[in-house]
XYZ file of C-alpha atoms in Angstrom:
412
model
C 22.158 13.025 -7.463
C 18.591 11.837 -6.846
C 17.416 8.758 -4.961
C 14.509 6.679 -6.229
C 11.783 5.527 -3.866
C 9.516 2.956 -5.559
C 6.579 0.979 -4.164
C 7.346 -2.620 -5.023
C 4.327 -4.981 -4.344
C 2.094 -2.939 -1.390
C 3.298 -5.132 -3.718
C 4.713 -3.141 -6.205
C 3.417 -0.353 -8.252
C 6.458 0.953 -10.080
C 7.849 -1.387 -12.708
C 11.515 -0.802 -13.435
C 14.026 -1.919 -16.005
C 17.502 -0.696 -15.044
C 20.386 -1.470 -17.345
C 23.578 -2.770 -15.744
C 25.710 -0.491 -13.629
C 26.946 -0.493 -10.037
C 24.039 -0.244 -7.602
C 23.751 -0.264 -3.855
C 20.490 -2.121 -3.354
C 18.211 -2.411 -0.339
C 14.724 -3.689 0.328
C 12.493 -2.415 3.087
C 9.488 -4.214 4.469
C 6.635 -1.735 4.158
C 3.548 -2.124 3.615
C 5.200 -0.843 -0.282
C 2.315 2.028 -16.505
C 1.102 1.966 -19.759
C 3.392 4.748 -20.859
C 7.028 4.348 -19.962
C 9.447 6.951 -18.756
C 13.078 6.641 -19.758
C 15.385 8.332 -17.300
C 18.445 9.617 -19.168
C 21.807 8.574 -17.794
C 23.857 11.447 -16.312
C 27.089 12.642 -17.910
C 29.009 11.563 -14.794
C 28.402 9.132 -11.913
C 25.342 10.078 -9.922
C 23.638 8.911 -6.760
C 20.296 7.222 -7.392
C 18.604 5.671 -4.359
C 15.058 4.535 -5.146
C 12.153 3.376 -3.096
C 9.022 1.320 -3.818
C 6.304 1.625 -1.142
C 3.305 -0.114 -2.541
C 4.301 -3.637 -1.640
C 2.847 -4.178 1.769
C 3.976 -7.350 3.473
C 2.090 -9.121 6.203
C 4.833 -10.544 8.394
C 7.451 -7.835 8.649
C 7.342 -4.576 10.537
C 6.479 -1.840 8.112
C 4.794 1.461 7.598
C 1.329 0.781 6.279
C 0.158 2.592 3.205
C -3.642 2.361 2.889
C -4.366 0.610 -0.423
C -7.613 2.290 -1.389
C -7.271 4.885 -4.091
C -9.063 8.135 -3.451
C -10.835 10.377 -5.913
C -8.427 12.391 -8.016
C -8.207 13.493 -11.658
C -6.550 10.206 -12.565
C -7.511 8.029 -9.634
C -8.333 4.373 -10.049
C -12.064 3.644 -10.231
C -12.992 0.955 -7.695
C -14.958 -2.039 -8.871
C -18.333 -2.501 -7.158
C -18.283 -5.280 -4.556
C -20.718 -6.480 -1.933
C -19.784 -6.541 1.730
C -22.242 -7.842 4.281
C -22.740 -10.314 7.095
C -23.200 -9.966 10.833
C -19.808 -8.335 11.142
C -20.259 -5.813 8.348
C -18.391 -2.664 9.360
C -21.193 -0.309 8.476
C -23.401 0.433 5.519
C -23.389 3.881 4.003
C -26.900 4.686 2.824
C -25.327 7.448 0.768
C -22.726 5.016 -0.597
C -19.211 6.277 -1.185
C -16.010 4.395 -1.924
C -13.601 7.249 -1.541
C -11.872 8.917 1.355
C -14.164 10.991 3.581
C -12.258 13.535 5.621
C -14.989 16.174 5.855
C -15.841 16.982 9.483
C -19.435 16.175 10.341
C -21.610 16.322 13.435
C -24.231 13.764 14.345
C -27.775 15.142 14.149
C -29.555 12.070 15.480
C -29.057 8.375 16.184
C -31.558 5.528 16.429
C -31.560 1.796 17.028
C -32.853 -0.607 14.430
C -32.414 -3.636 12.210
C -30.862 -3.603 8.755
C -32.442 -5.112 5.651
C -30.270 -8.179 6.267
C -31.610 -8.574 9.809
C -28.497 -7.205 11.524
C -28.904 -5.158 14.725
C -27.602 -1.690 13.882
C -27.302 1.905 15.059
C -28.432 4.449 12.467
C -26.626 7.775 12.410
C -27.861 10.873 10.601
C -25.220 13.490 9.814
C -25.575 17.245 9.550
C -24.945 17.090 5.796
C -28.087 14.967 5.406
C -26.400 11.609 4.796
C -27.085 8.523 6.894
C -25.061 5.472 7.881
C -25.762 2.171 9.597
C -23.256 0.629 12.003
C -23.463 -2.982 13.106
C -24.002 -3.208 16.876
C -21.567 -6.111 16.999
C -18.943 -4.061 15.154
C -19.438 -1.077 17.451
C -18.975 -3.201 20.576
C -15.918 -4.871 19.085
C -14.383 -1.415 18.546
C -15.132 -0.068 22.003
C -12.208 1.957 23.395
C -13.244 1.893 27.030
C -10.167 1.215 29.248
C -11.656 -2.191 30.076
C -11.770 -3.126 26.391
C -8.797 -1.295 24.911
C -5.266 -0.556 26.117
C -4.532 3.000 24.984
C -0.824 2.623 25.781
C -0.085 -0.235 23.387
C -3.123 0.314 21.118
C -4.330 -3.259 21.603
C -7.730 -4.804 22.239
C -8.274 -6.498 25.601
C -11.642 -8.102 24.801
C -11.730 -11.201 22.606
C -14.123 -10.843 19.692
C -15.374 -14.366 20.386
C -16.552 -13.215 23.831
C -19.025 -10.740 22.334
C -22.426 -12.461 22.082
C -24.058 -12.624 18.662
C -27.251 -11.284 20.218
C -25.688 -8.054 21.435
C -27.606 -4.913 20.537
C -27.837 -1.255 21.511
C -30.249 -0.796 24.420
C -29.923 2.991 24.132
C -28.235 5.641 21.988
C -27.429 9.257 22.877
C -25.850 12.101 20.917
C -23.365 13.991 23.100
C -21.499 17.301 22.977
C -23.545 18.834 20.192
C -23.064 15.908 17.847
C -19.347 15.408 18.462
C -19.792 12.028 20.175
C -22.170 9.088 20.284
C -22.900 6.983 23.373
C -24.273 3.475 22.942
C -25.723 1.495 25.838
C -25.517 -2.306 25.653
C -27.982 -5.044 26.540
C -25.086 -7.177 27.750
C -22.110 -6.070 29.849
C -18.647 -7.354 28.977
C -15.951 -6.944 31.641
C -18.292 -4.556 33.424
C -18.716 -2.218 30.449
C -22.364 -1.285 29.923
C -21.897 1.542 27.405
C -19.384 2.812 24.847
C -18.631 6.309 23.539
C -17.442 7.002 19.976
C -16.116 10.175 18.365
C -18.248 11.362 15.460
C -15.142 12.005 13.352
C -13.992 8.410 13.849
C -17.408 7.004 12.961
C -17.562 9.171 9.857
C -14.096 8.169 8.704
C -14.719 4.457 9.262
C -18.159 4.043 7.743
C -18.400 1.169 5.306
C -17.572 2.037 1.714
C -14.863 4.547 2.608
C -11.137 3.992 2.500
C -8.883 4.331 5.495
C -9.096 7.860 6.922
C -5.404 8.658 6.434
C -5.351 7.450 2.857
C -3.339 9.566 0.424
C -4.874 10.086 -3.041
C -3.092 7.984 -5.649
C -2.190 9.702 -8.908
C -0.998 7.639 -11.860
C 1.383 8.827 -14.561
C 2.860 8.061 -17.956
C 5.573 9.573 -20.124
C 4.707 13.081 -18.880
C 6.564 12.258 -15.662
C 9.812 12.668 -17.622
C 9.253 16.427 -17.553
C 7.957 16.530 -13.999
C 10.541 14.842 -11.769
C 10.693 17.917 -9.535
C 7.171 17.130 -8.310
C 8.339 13.807 -6.882
C 11.706 14.928 -5.502
C 12.697 15.564 -1.896
C 16.147 16.920 -0.870
C 18.385 14.461 0.992
C 19.203 16.987 3.724
C 15.506 17.576 4.385
C 14.840 13.855 4.772
C 17.743 13.359 7.166
C 17.126 16.450 9.281
C 13.366 16.581 9.746
C 10.321 14.414 10.304
C 8.481 16.513 7.745
C 11.057 15.418 5.162
C 10.429 11.752 5.915
C 6.670 12.319 5.767
C 7.053 14.070 2.427
C 8.968 11.076 1.043
C 6.313 8.644 2.246
C 3.415 10.733 0.970
C 5.097 11.300 -2.400
C 5.827 7.616 -2.804
C 2.326 6.662 -1.720
C 0.732 9.168 -4.075
C 2.889 8.720 -7.184
C 4.490 5.324 -6.611
C 7.969 6.811 -6.846
C 10.131 9.406 -5.130
C 13.572 10.835 -5.870
C 15.764 11.874 -2.953
C 17.876 14.581 -4.561
C 21.399 15.451 -3.495
C 22.161 12.037 -2.005
C 25.936 11.766 -1.400
C 27.936 9.012 -3.116
C 28.479 7.309 0.218
C 27.299 3.802 1.144
C 27.035 4.627 4.842
C 24.821 7.637 4.208
C 22.747 5.580 1.782
C 22.110 3.037 4.511
C 21.227 5.764 6.996
C 18.728 7.170 4.493
C 17.064 3.795 4.049
C 16.880 3.097 7.781
C 15.384 6.512 8.385
C 12.519 5.710 6.025
C 11.707 2.106 6.952
C 13.072 -1.054 8.626
C 15.238 -3.176 6.347
C 13.924 -6.547 5.185
C 16.669 -9.178 5.108
C 16.452 -11.727 2.299
C 18.799 -14.212 0.630
C 20.613 -11.149 -0.696
C 21.107 -9.684 2.764
C 19.868 -6.294 3.878
C 22.082 -4.106 1.674
C 23.985 -5.452 -1.294
C 25.699 -4.346 -4.475
C 24.504 -5.264 -7.941
C 27.374 -5.104 -10.416
C 28.032 -6.722 -13.770
C 29.986 -9.962 -13.269
C 31.105 -12.791 -15.497
C 29.663 -16.271 -14.947
C 32.947 -17.302 -13.330
C 32.853 -14.378 -10.878
C 29.200 -14.543 -9.924
C 27.617 -16.927 -7.417
C 24.179 -15.646 -8.407
C 22.721 -16.464 -11.800
C 20.180 -13.631 -11.756
C 20.216 -11.573 -14.958
C 20.515 -8.388 -12.867
C 24.234 -9.187 -12.580
C 24.698 -9.501 -16.330
C 25.199 -6.871 -19.024
C 21.826 -7.737 -20.583
C 19.191 -5.002 -20.711
C 16.188 -5.985 -18.582
C 12.550 -5.454 -19.611
C 10.110 -3.698 -17.296
C 9.393 -5.798 -14.202
C 8.728 -5.831 -10.472
C 11.249 -7.546 -8.202
C 11.085 -10.322 -5.652
C 7.944 -12.050 -6.909
C 9.470 -15.403 -5.923
C 9.268 -14.298 -2.270
C 6.032 -14.955 -0.381
C 6.580 -11.572 1.281
C 7.586 -9.375 -1.633
C 9.507 -6.167 -0.879
C 7.406 -3.238 0.221
C 9.907 -0.589 -0.709
C 13.002 -0.852 -2.875
C 15.829 1.635 -2.760
C 18.455 1.874 -5.509
C 21.523 4.060 -5.199
C 23.629 4.246 -8.353
C 27.229 4.703 -7.244
C 28.941 4.385 -10.616
C 27.588 4.570 -14.138
C 29.042 4.461 -17.634
C 29.161 7.646 -19.664
C 26.776 6.097 -22.203
C 23.873 3.715 -21.774
C 22.569 2.566 -18.444
C 19.194 4.283 -18.741
C 16.496 3.185 -16.309
C 12.964 2.563 -17.537
C 10.183 3.460 -15.102
C 6.594 2.347 -15.641
C 3.572 3.049 -13.433
C 1.870 -0.312 -12.935
C -1.259 1.361 -11.602
C -1.644 3.342 -14.838
C -1.345 0.090 -16.778
C -3.985 -1.521 -14.571
C -6.292 1.466 -15.101
C -5.969 1.161 -18.856
C -6.528 -2.598 -18.802
C -9.695 -2.151 -16.757
C -11.038 0.458 -19.177
C -10.112 -1.311 -22.414
C -10.586 -4.972 -21.461
C -12.564 -5.582 -18.235
C -12.435 -9.352 -18.726
C -8.632 -9.285 -18.932
C -8.589 -7.165 -15.776
C -10.765 -9.745 -14.026
C -8.455 -12.602 -15.024
C -5.314 -10.709 -14.015
C -6.853 -9.848 -10.648
C -8.084 -13.390 -9.902
C -5.507 -15.799 -11.353
C -2.207 -16.231 -9.502
C 0.998 -16.452 -11.534
C 3.881 -18.679 -10.316
C 7.403 -17.280 -9.960
C 10.715 -18.941 -9.131
C 14.366 -18.165 -8.419
C 17.190 -20.692 -8.516
C 20.863 -20.238 -7.683
C 23.654 -22.360 -6.190
C 22.098 -22.185 -2.712
C 18.413 -21.399 -3.013
C 15.297 -22.408 -4.887
C 12.422 -20.052 -4.133
C 8.846 -20.287 -5.398
C 5.748 -18.160 -4.804
C 2.513 -17.132 -6.512
C 0.968 -13.680 -6.876
C -1.900 -12.135 -8.792
C -0.689 -9.766 -11.499
C -3.174 -7.126 -10.331
C -4.105 -7.130 -6.666
C -7.320 -5.510 -5.445
C -8.707 -5.109 -1.940
C -12.138 -6.088 -0.619
C -13.652 -2.958 -2.169
C -12.218 -3.787 -5.584
C -9.693 -0.958 -5.310
C -6.255 -1.391 -6.839
C -3.681 -2.467 -4.284
C -0.668 -4.014 -6.005
C 0.997 -5.068 -9.237
C 3.289 -8.097 -9.703
C 4.873 -8.580 -13.102
C 8.146 -10.220 -14.101
C 8.279 -12.339 -17.225
C 11.917 -13.223 -16.499
C 11.164 -15.004 -13.215
C 7.811 -16.485 -14.201
C 7.534 -20.212 -13.527
C 5.596 -22.766 -15.590
C 1.971 -21.748 -16.098
C -0.436 -24.638 -15.597
C -3.527 -23.437 -17.432
C -6.093 -25.169 -19.656
C -6.083 -24.720 -23.415
C -8.499 -22.125 -24.766
């Protein structure tokens, strides 16, 4: 049987609507659909673990999935946004908002002042493009042993201790364009110059996404015929690092992954989850079973425990830290019914942006309240339906009409 890996709110990308059956359920703290896909129920009980990775949380340990969507046949088109100020990362004169992994050597570097009056270092690349890097930003990212601990990957110089008036007193291209050395007008902890790799500068120029970003591809009903492209064998995941990487990349790229051949065993299900990401403990625990119960049997009033079919939704919106990755493992299923609806929230967001930009703006700016109430807990939180990053690139989707709290909005 396959296992699902869905990104929940990086917050969540994949919107699901499972009908009642017996599930082993887990949530991992990761950083974690206009056309719907209906997954047919199997003729006999199957194993269905699922994972959602696009719901990145800020407080829990997690694997970070860069939110920016790269260029691809169906990639999300970023909205234009301004980004400036004295601490601007860098300004690409050849502007680009997609991932730049092409190797490039530095042809020349000069000191100067940007149009906004910011002290900068200008870099000209061998492909003819140019970039400006804030002197303040460069000093703040110095990796000299006196400024950066390579062992724990932590900064040892406080940003507040870098003077606003810092600027490059000299610049030199080293090793045939592979590195750039910047001399400083002011020493900090004895450091008078910093050296930067050209590849790192190229990857981190302003207007580009994180260098290890995986292109995001959205999908609709065609995914029904293409599950093999998002499937990874259970044995491969458990026996190799490449298997784990494949799961993470598949989930990051498509918003869903199936781990095929997962045994009908709760212990192995837990081992699979823990191999992929640390488990986020909530009011439900770390791992728990979702089964249909009567009102007398259940101590949780959530509709997931009823026999009612659920509409498409993302889970955990009433948590401040929504799940990054959700894993579902179906241990027992009826011979008929019990189909799971899968919807790609990023595809929905794409279509909304194209067809109704004003609606997209509202959904990406206005927070929606959510709540959960049971015999022990009353949880409330707010989230934007469509989350975008500072570049305007799609980052998350939160949608659950079942758990939505009272909307306090003006008429009209």
